[in-house]
Coordinates of N, CA, C and O in Angstrom, one line a residue:
M1461 N -7.0 -1.6 -15.7 CA -6.8 -0.2 -15.6 C -7.9 0.4 -14.7 O -9.0 0.0 -14.8
I1462 N -7.5 1.3 -13.9 CA -8.4 2.0 -13.0 C -8.8 3.4 -13.7 O -7.9 4.0 -14.3
N1463 N -10.0 3.8 -13.7 CA -10.5 5.1 -14.2 C -11.0 5.9 -13.0 O -12.0 5.5 -12.4
V1464 N -10.3 7.0 -12.7 CA -10.7 7.8 -11.5 C -11.0 9.2 -12.1 O -10.1 9.9 -12.6
E1465 N -12.2 9.6 -11.9 CA -12.6 10.9 -12.4 C -12.9 11.9 -11.2 O -13.5 11.4 -10.2
A1466 N -12.5 13.1 -11.3 CA -12.7 14.1 -10.3 C -13.1 15.4 -11.0 O -12.6 15.7 -12.1
R1467 N -14.0 16.2 -10.3 CA -14.4 17.5 -10.9 C -14.2 18.6 -9.8 O -14.4 18.3 -8.7
M1468 N -14.0 19.8 -10.3 CA -13.8 20.9 -9.5 C -14.2 22.2 -10.2 O -13.9 22.3 -11.4
V1469 N -14.8 23.1 -9.6 CA -15.1 24.4 -10.2 C -14.2 25.4 -9.4 O -14.2 25.5 -8.2
I1470 N -13.5 26.2 -10.2 CA -12.6 27.2 -9.7 C -13.0 28.6 -10.1 O -13.3 28.8 -11.3
N1471 N -13.2 29.5 -9.2 CA -13.7 30.8 -9.5 C -12.6 31.7 -10.2 O -12.1 32.6 -9.6
R1472 N -12.2 31.3 -11.4 CA -11.2 32.0 -12.2 C -11.4 31.7 -13.6 O -12.0 30.7 -14.0
P1473 N -11.0 32.6 -14.5 CA -11.2 32.4 -16.0 C -10.5 31.1 -16.5 O -9.4 30.8 -15.9
V1474 N -11.0 30.5 -17.5 CA -10.4 29.3 -18.1 C -8.9 29.5 -18.4 O -8.1 28.7 -18.1
A1475 N -8.6 30.6 -19.0 CA -7.2 30.9 -19.5 C -6.3 30.9 -18.3 O -5.2 30.3 -18.4
D1476 N -6.7 31.4 -17.1 CA -5.8 31.4 -15.9 C -5.6 30.0 -15.4 O -4.5 29.6 -15.1
V1477 N -6.7 29.3 -15.3 CA -6.6 27.9 -14.7 C -5.8 27.0 -15.7 O -4.9 26.3 -15.2
F1478 N -6.1 27.1 -17.0 CA -5.4 26.3 -17.9 C -3.9 26.6 -17.9 O -3.0 25.6 -17.9
A1479 N -3.5 27.8 -17.9 CA -2.1 28.2 -17.9 C -1.4 27.6 -16.7 O -0.2 27.2 -16.8
F1480 N -2.0 27.7 -15.5 CA -1.4 27.2 -14.3 C -1.2 25.6 -14.4 O -0.2 25.1 -14.1
V1481 N -2.3 24.9 -14.8 CA -2.3 23.5 -14.8 C -1.4 23.0 -15.9 O -0.7 22.0 -15.8
A1482 N -1.4 23.6 -17.1 CA -0.6 23.2 -18.2 C 0.9 23.3 -18.0 O 1.7 22.6 -18.6
N1483 N 1.3 24.2 -17.0 CA 2.7 24.3 -16.6 C 3.0 23.2 -15.6 O 2.8 23.4 -14.4
L1484 N 3.5 22.1 -16.0 CA 3.7 20.9 -15.1 C 4.6 21.2 -14.0 O 4.6 20.5 -13.0
E1485 N 5.5 22.2 -14.2 CA 6.4 22.6 -13.1 C 5.6 23.1 -11.8 O 6.1 23.1 -10.7
N1486 N 4.3 23.4 -12.0 CA 3.4 23.8 -10.9 C 2.9 22.6 -10.2 O 2.3 22.7 -9.1
L1487 N 3.0 21.4 -10.8 CA 2.4 20.2 -10.2 C 2.7 20.0 -8.7 O 1.8 19.7 -7.9
P1488 N 3.9 20.1 -8.3 CA 4.2 19.9 -6.9 C 3.4 20.8 -5.9 O 3.3 20.5 -4.7
R1489 N 3.0 21.9 -6.4 CA 2.2 22.9 -5.6 C 0.8 22.4 -5.2 O 0.2 22.8 -4.3
W1490 N 0.3 21.5 -6.1 CA -1.1 21.0 -5.8 C -1.2 19.5 -5.7 O -2.2 19.0 -5.3
D1491 N -0.2 18.7 -6.2 CA -0.3 17.3 -6.1 C 0.9 16.8 -5.2 O 2.0 16.8 -5.6
T1492 N 0.5 16.4 -4.0 CA 1.5 16.1 -3.0 C 2.3 14.8 -3.3 O 3.3 14.5 -2.6
D1493 N 2.0 14.0 -4.3 CA 2.8 12.9 -4.7 C 4.0 13.3 -5.5 O 4.9 12.5 -5.7
F1494 N 4.0 14.6 -6.0 CA 5.1 15.1 -6.8 C 5.9 16.1 -6.0 O 5.4 17.0 -5.5
Q1495 N 7.2 15.8 -5.8 CA 8.1 16.7 -5.1 C 8.7 17.7 -6.0 O 9.1 18.8 -5.6
E1496 N 8.9 17.3 -7.3 CA 9.5 18.2 -8.2 C 9.1 17.9 -9.7 O 8.9 16.7 -9.9
A1497 N 9.1 18.8 -10.5 CA 8.8 18.6 -12.0 C 9.6 19.7 -12.7 O 9.5 20.9 -12.5
K1498 N 10.5 19.2 -13.6 CA 11.3 20.1 -14.4 C 11.1 19.8 -15.9 O 11.1 18.6 -16.3
Q1499 N 10.9 20.8 -16.7 CA 10.7 20.6 -18.1 C 12.1 20.3 -18.7 O 13.1 21.0 -18.5
L1500 N 12.1 19.2 -19.5 CA 13.3 18.8 -20.3 C 13.3 19.3 -21.7 O 14.3 19.6 -22.3
A1501 N 12.1 19.3 -22.3 CA 11.9 19.7 -23.7 C 10.6 20.3 -23.9 O 9.6 19.9 -23.3
S1502 N 10.5 21.3 -24.7 CA 9.2 22.0 -25.1 C 9.0 21.9 -26.6 O 9.9 21.6 -27.3
T1503 N 7.8 22.1 -27.0 CA 7.4 22.1 -28.4 C 6.5 23.3 -28.6 O 5.8 23.8 -27.7
P1504 N 6.5 23.8 -29.9 CA 5.6 25.0 -30.2 C 4.1 24.8 -29.8 O 3.5 25.7 -29.4
D1505 N 3.6 23.6 -30.1 CA 2.2 23.3 -29.9 C 1.9 22.6 -28.5 O 0.8 22.3 -28.3
G1506 N 2.9 22.4 -27.7 CA 2.7 21.7 -26.4 C 2.8 20.2 -26.4 O 3.3 19.6 -25.5
V1507 N 2.4 19.6 -27.5 CA 2.4 18.1 -27.6 C 3.9 17.7 -27.8 O 4.6 18.2 -28.6
G1508 N 4.3 16.7 -26.9 CA 5.6 16.2 -27.0 C 6.5 16.9 -25.9 O 7.7 16.4 -25.8
A1509 N 6.0 17.9 -25.2 CA 6.8 18.4 -24.1 C 7.1 17.3 -23.1 O 6.3 16.5 -22.8
M1510 N 8.4 17.3 -22.6 CA 8.8 16.3 -21.7 C 9.2 16.9 -20.3 O 9.8 18.0 -20.3
Y1511 N 8.9 16.2 -19.3 CA 9.2 16.6 -17.9 C 9.9 15.5 -17.2 O 9.5 14.3 -17.4
Q1512 N 10.8 15.8 -16.3 CA 11.4 14.9 -15.3 C 10.7 15.2 -14.0 O 10.8 16.3 -13.5
C1513 N 10.1 14.2 -13.4 CA 9.4 14.3 -12.1 C 10.0 13.5 -11.0 O 10.4 12.4 -11.3
L1514 N 10.0 14.0 -9.8 CA 10.4 13.3 -8.6 C 9.1 13.0 -7.8 O 8.5 14.0 -7.4
L1515 N 8.8 11.7 -7.7 CA 7.6 11.3 -7.0 C 7.9 10.8 -5.6 O 9.0 10.2 -5.4
K1516 N 6.9 11.0 -4.7 CA 7.1 10.5 -3.4 C 6.0 9.4 -3.2 O 4.8 9.7 -3.4
Y1517 N 6.3 8.2 -2.9 CA 5.4 7.1 -2.7 C 5.1 7.0 -1.2 O 5.8 7.4 -0.3
P1518 N 3.9 6.3 -0.9 CA 3.6 6.0 0.5 C 4.8 5.2 1.1 O 5.4 4.4 0.5
G1519 N 5.1 5.6 2.3 CA 6.3 5.0 3.0 C 7.5 5.8 2.9 O 8.6 5.4 3.4
G1520 N 7.5 6.9 2.1 CA 8.6 7.8 2.0 C 9.6 7.5 0.9 O 10.5 8.3 0.7
K1521 N 9.4 6.5 0.1 CA 10.3 6.2 -1.0 C 10.1 7.2 -2.1 O 9.0 7.7 -2.3
T1522 N 11.1 7.5 -2.9 CA 11.0 8.4 -4.0 C 11.5 7.8 -5.3 O 12.3 6.8 -5.2
A1523 N 11.1 8.3 -6.4 CA 11.5 7.8 -7.7 C 11.3 8.9 -8.7 O 10.5 9.8 -8.6
T1524 N 12.2 8.8 -9.8 CA 12.0 9.8 -10.9 C 11.3 9.1 -12.0 O 11.3 7.9 -12.2
Q1525 N 10.6 9.9 -12.7 CA 9.8 9.4 -13.9 C 9.6 10.5 -14.9 O 9.4 11.7 -14.5
K1526 N 9.7 10.1 -16.1 CA 9.5 11.1 -17.2 C 8.0 11.1 -17.6 O 7.3 10.1 -17.6
V1527 N 7.5 12.3 -17.9 CA 6.1 12.5 -18.2 C 6.1 13.4 -19.5 O 6.8 14.3 -19.6
E1528 N 5.2 12.9 -20.4 CA 5.1 13.6 -21.7 C 3.7 14.2 -21.9 O 2.7 13.5 -21.6
T1529 N 3.6 15.3 -22.5 CA 2.4 15.9 -22.9 C 2.0 15.3 -24.2 O 2.7 15.4 -25.2
T1530 N 0.8 14.6 -24.2 CA 0.4 13.9 -25.4 C -0.8 14.5 -26.1 O -1.1 14.2 -27.3
E1531 N -1.4 15.4 -25.4 CA -2.6 16.2 -26.0 C -2.6 17.6 -25.4 O -2.4 17.7 -24.2
Y1532 N -2.8 18.6 -26.3 CA -2.7 20.0 -25.8 C -3.6 20.8 -26.7 O -3.3 21.1 -27.8
A1533 N -4.8 21.2 -26.1 CA -5.7 22.1 -26.8 C -5.9 23.3 -25.9 O -6.5 23.1 -24.8
V1534 N -5.3 24.4 -26.2 CA -5.3 25.6 -25.3 C -6.7 25.9 -24.8 O -7.7 26.0 -25.5
N1535 N -6.8 26.0 -23.5 CA -8.0 26.3 -22.7 C -9.1 25.3 -22.8 O -10.2 25.5 -22.4
K1536 N -8.8 24.1 -23.3 CA -9.8 23.1 -23.5 C -9.4 21.7 -22.8 O -10.1 21.2 -22.0
K1537 N -8.2 21.2 -23.2 CA -7.8 19.9 -22.7 C -6.3 19.7 -22.7 O -5.6 20.2 -23.6
I1538 N -5.8 19.0 -21.8 CA -4.4 18.6 -21.8 C -4.3 17.2 -21.2 O -5.0 16.8 -20.3
T1539 N -3.4 16.4 -21.8 CA -3.2 15.0 -21.4 C -1.7 14.7 -21.2 O -0.9 15.1 -22.1
Y1540 N -1.4 14.1 -20.1 CA 0.0 13.7 -19.8 C 0.0 12.2 -19.7 O -0.9 11.5 -19.2
E1541 N 1.1 11.6 -20.1 CA 1.3 10.1 -20.0 C 2.7 9.9 -19.4 O 3.7 10.6 -19.8
S1542 N 2.8 9.1 -18.4 CA 4.1 8.8 -17.7 C 4.7 7.6 -18.5 O 4.1 6.8 -19.1
E1543 N 6.1 7.6 -18.4 CA 6.8 6.4 -18.9 C 6.5 5.2 -18.0 O 6.2 5.4 -16.8
P1544 N 6.4 4.1 -18.6 CA 6.2 2.9 -17.8 C 7.3 2.6 -16.8 O 8.5 2.8 -17.1
T1545 N 7.0 2.2 -15.6 CA 7.9 1.7 -14.6 C 7.7 0.2 -14.5 O 7.0 -0.4 -15.2
K1546 N 8.4 -0.4 -13.5 CA 8.3 -1.8 -13.3 C 6.9 -2.2 -12.9 O 6.4 -3.3 -13.1
I1547 N 6.2 -1.2 -12.2 CA 4.8 -1.6 -11.7 C 3.7 -0.9 -12.4 O 2.6 -1.5 -12.3
A1548 N 3.9 0.2 -13.0 CA 2.7 0.9 -13.6 C 3.1 2.0 -14.6 O 4.3 2.4 -14.6
K1549 N 2.1 2.5 -15.3 CA 2.2 3.7 -16.0 C 0.9 4.4 -15.8 O -0.1 3.8 -15.4
A1550 N 0.9 5.7 -16.1 CA -0.3 6.5 -15.8 C -0.6 7.5 -17.0 O 0.3 7.9 -17.6
R1551 N -1.9 7.8 -17.1 CA -2.4 8.7 -18.1 C -3.3 9.6 -17.3 O -4.2 9.2 -16.6
I1552 N -3.2 10.9 -17.5 CA -4.1 11.9 -16.9 C -4.6 12.9 -17.9 O -3.8 13.4 -18.6
S1553 N -5.9 13.0 -18.1 CA -6.5 13.9 -19.0 C -7.3 14.9 -18.3 O -8.2 14.5 -17.5
I1554 N -7.1 16.2 -18.5 CA -7.8 17.3 -17.8 C -8.5 18.1 -18.8 O -7.9 18.7 -19.7
Q1555 N -9.8 18.3 -18.6 CA -10.6 19.1 -19.5 C -11.0 20.4 -18.7 O -11.3 20.3 -17.5
F1556 N -11.1 21.5 -19.5 CA -11.4 22.8 -18.9 C -12.7 23.3 -19.6 O -12.7 23.3 -20.8
E1557 N -13.6 23.8 -18.8 CA -14.9 24.3 -19.4 C -15.3 25.6 -18.7 O -15.3 25.7 -17.4
S1558 N -15.6 26.6 -19.4 CA -16.1 27.9 -18.9 C -17.5 27.7 -18.4 O -18.4 27.2 -19.1
V1559 N -17.7 28.0 -17.1 CA -19.1 28.0 -16.5 C -19.3 29.3 -15.8 O -18.4 30.1 -15.6
S1560 N -20.6 29.6 -15.4 CA -20.9 30.9 -14.8 C -20.1 31.2 -13.6 O -19.7 32.3 -13.3
E1561 N -19.6 30.1 -12.8 CA -18.9 30.3 -11.6 C -17.4 30.4 -11.9 O -16.6 30.7 -10.9
G1562 N -16.9 30.2 -13.1 CA -15.5 30.3 -13.4 C -15.1 29.2 -14.4 O -15.5 29.2 -15.5
T1563 N -14.3 28.2 -13.9 CA -13.8 27.1 -14.7 C -14.1 25.8 -14.1 O -13.8 25.6 -12.9
K1564 N -14.8 24.9 -14.9 CA -15.0 23.6 -14.4 C -13.9 22.7 -15.0 O -13.6 22.7 -16.2
I1565 N -13.2 22.0 -14.1 CA -12.1 21.1 -14.4 C -12.7 19.7 -14.2 O -13.2 19.3 -13.2
T1566 N -12.5 18.8 -15.3 CA -12.8 17.4 -15.2 C -11.5 16.7 -15.4 O -10.9 16.8 -16.5
S1567 N -11.0 15.9 -14.4 CA -9.8 15.2 -14.5 C -10.0 13.7 -14.5 O -10.6 13.2 -13.6
L1568 N -9.4 13.0 -15.5 CA -9.5 11.6 -15.5 C -8.1 11.0 -15.4 O -7.3 11.2 -16.3
L1569 N -7.9 10.3 -14.3 CA -6.6 9.6 -14.0 C -6.8 8.1 -14.4 O -7.8 7.5 -13.9
Q1570 N -5.9 7.6 -15.1 CA -5.9 6.2 -15.5 C -4.6 5.5 -15.3 O -3.8 5.3 -16.2
P1571 N -4.4 5.0 -14.1 CA -3.2 4.2 -13.8 C -3.4 2.8 -14.3 O -4.5 2.2 -14.2
E1572 N -2.3 2.3 -14.9 CA -2.4 0.9 -15.4 C -1.2 0.1 -14.7 O 0.0 0.4 -14.9
F1573 N -1.6 -0.8 -13.9 CA -0.6 -1.6 -13.2 C -0.2 -2.9 -13.9 O -1.0 -3.4 -14.7
Y1574 N 1.0 -3.3 -13.6 CA 1.6 -4.5 -14.3 C 1.8 -5.7 -13.3 O 1.9 -5.4 -12.1
G1575 N 1.9 -6.9 -13.8 CA 2.3 -8.0 -13.0 C 1.3 -8.2 -11.9 O 0.1 -8.1 -12.0
L1576 N 1.9 -8.6 -10.7 CA 1.0 -8.9 -9.5 C 0.2 -7.7 -9.0 O -0.8 -7.8 -8.4
F1577 N 0.7 -6.5 -9.3 CA 0.0 -5.3 -8.9 C -1.4 -5.2 -9.5 O -2.2 -4.5 -9.0
R1578 N -1.5 -5.8 -10.7 CA -2.9 -5.7 -11.3 C -3.9 -6.4 -10.4 O -5.1 -6.0 -10.5
F1579 N -3.5 -7.4 -9.7 CA -4.5 -8.1 -8.8 C -5.0 -7.2 -7.7 O -6.0 -7.4 -7.1
F1580 N -4.2 -6.2 -7.3 CA -4.5 -5.3 -6.2 C -5.2 -4.1 -6.6 O -5.6 -3.2 -5.8
E1581 N -5.5 -3.9 -8.0 CA -6.2 -2.7 -8.5 C -7.5 -2.4 -7.7 O -7.7 -1.3 -7.4
P1582 N -8.4 -3.4 -7.5 CA -9.6 -3.1 -6.9 C -9.4 -2.5 -5.5 O -10.2 -1.6 -5.1
M1583 N -8.4 -3.0 -4.8 CA -8.2 -2.5 -3.4 C -7.5 -1.1 -3.5 O -7.8 -0.3 -2.6
M1584 N -6.7 -0.9 -4.5 CA -6.0 0.4 -4.6 C -6.9 1.5 -5.1 O -6.7 2.7 -4.9
A1585 N -8.0 1.1 -5.9 CA -8.8 2.1 -6.5 C -9.4 3.1 -5.6 O -9.4 4.3 -5.9
R1586 N -9.8 2.7 -4.4 CA -10.4 3.6 -3.5 C -9.4 4.7 -3.0 O -9.7 5.9 -2.9
A1587 N -8.2 4.2 -2.6 CA -7.2 5.1 -2.1 C -6.8 6.1 -3.3 O -6.5 7.3 -3.0
I1588 N -6.7 5.6 -4.5 CA -6.3 6.4 -5.6 C -7.3 7.5 -5.9 O -7.0 8.6 -6.1
R1589 N -8.6 7.1 -5.8 CA -9.7 8.0 -6.0 C -9.7 9.1 -4.9 O -9.8 10.3 -5.3
K1590 N -9.5 8.8 -3.7 CA -9.5 9.7 -2.6 C -8.3 10.7 -2.8 O -8.4 11.9 -2.6
S1591 N -7.1 10.2 -3.1 CA -5.9 11.0 -3.3 C -6.1 11.9 -4.5 O -5.7 13.1 -4.4
H1592 N -6.6 11.4 -5.6 CA -6.8 12.2 -6.8 C -7.8 13.4 -6.6 O -7.5 14.5 -7.0
T1593 N -8.8 13.1 -5.9 CA -9.8 14.2 -5.6 C -9.2 15.2 -4.6 O -9.4 16.4 -4.8
A1594 N -8.4 14.8 -3.7 CA -7.8 15.7 -2.8 C -6.8 16.6 -3.5 O -6.7 17.8 -3.3
H1595 N -6.0 16.0 -4.4 CA -5.0 16.8 -5.2 C -5.7 17.8 -6.0 O -5.3 19.0 -6.1
L1596 N -6.8 17.4 -6.7 CA -7.5 18.4 -7.5 C -8.1 19.5 -6.7 O -8.0 20.7 -7.1
S1597 N -8.6 19.2 -5.5 CA -9.1 20.2 -4.6 C -8.1 21.2 -4.1 O -8.4 22.3 -3.7
N1598 N -6.8 20.8 -4.1 CA -5.7 21.7 -3.7 C -5.6 22.9 -4.7 O -5.0 23.9 -4.3
L1599 N -6.1 22.8 -5.9 CA -6.0 23.9 -6.9 C -6.8 25.1 -6.5 O -6.4 26.2 -6.7
K1600 N -8.0 24.8 -5.9 CA -8.9 25.9 -5.6 C -8.3 27.0 -4.7 O -8.3 28.2 -5.1
P1601 N -7.7 26.7 -3.6 CA -7.1 27.8 -2.8 C -5.9 28.4 -3.4 O -5.6 29.6 -3.2
L1602 N -5.2 27.7 -4.3 CA -4.0 28.2 -5.0 C -4.4 29.3 -6.0 O -3.8 30.3 -6.2
L1603 N -5.5 29.0 -6.7 CA -5.9 29.9 -7.8 C -7.0 30.9 -7.5 O -7.2 31.9 -8.2
E1604 N -7.7 30.7 -6.4 CA -8.8 31.7 -6.0 C -8.3 32.7 -5.0 O -8.9 32.9 -4.0
V1605 N -7.1 33.3 -5.3 CA -6.6 34.3 -4.3 C -6.8 35.7 -4.9 O -6.9 35.9 -6.0

């Protein structure tokens, strides 16, 4: 499993940043690997909410994948886990912290590859880290308007 952590400070209150990020239907606006995210089921406390996502892979291929909210603490933390595919599953945990400049986001992405793909993890880690950091940085111009 790869552990990729990225941090970003956004000049907006925690409640605003959390509300935007917690709505997974906003994901395609800041994560270019996602073309679409639609909520399939919601729950009163957020845990168990299900989304159907359309992902775009390098080379232009697309695939659909279900994503579930597995942890939801308003204005503090949200965790999503994807359903396993033939090659991988992923977990992303995002923490929100109020700081003098606004909101500090700490995002931990943990993709877990299967089969032969596990052997390529060390080579893929750098590209995944770069991509994850770029996606997180896309939030800043969206929210600081």
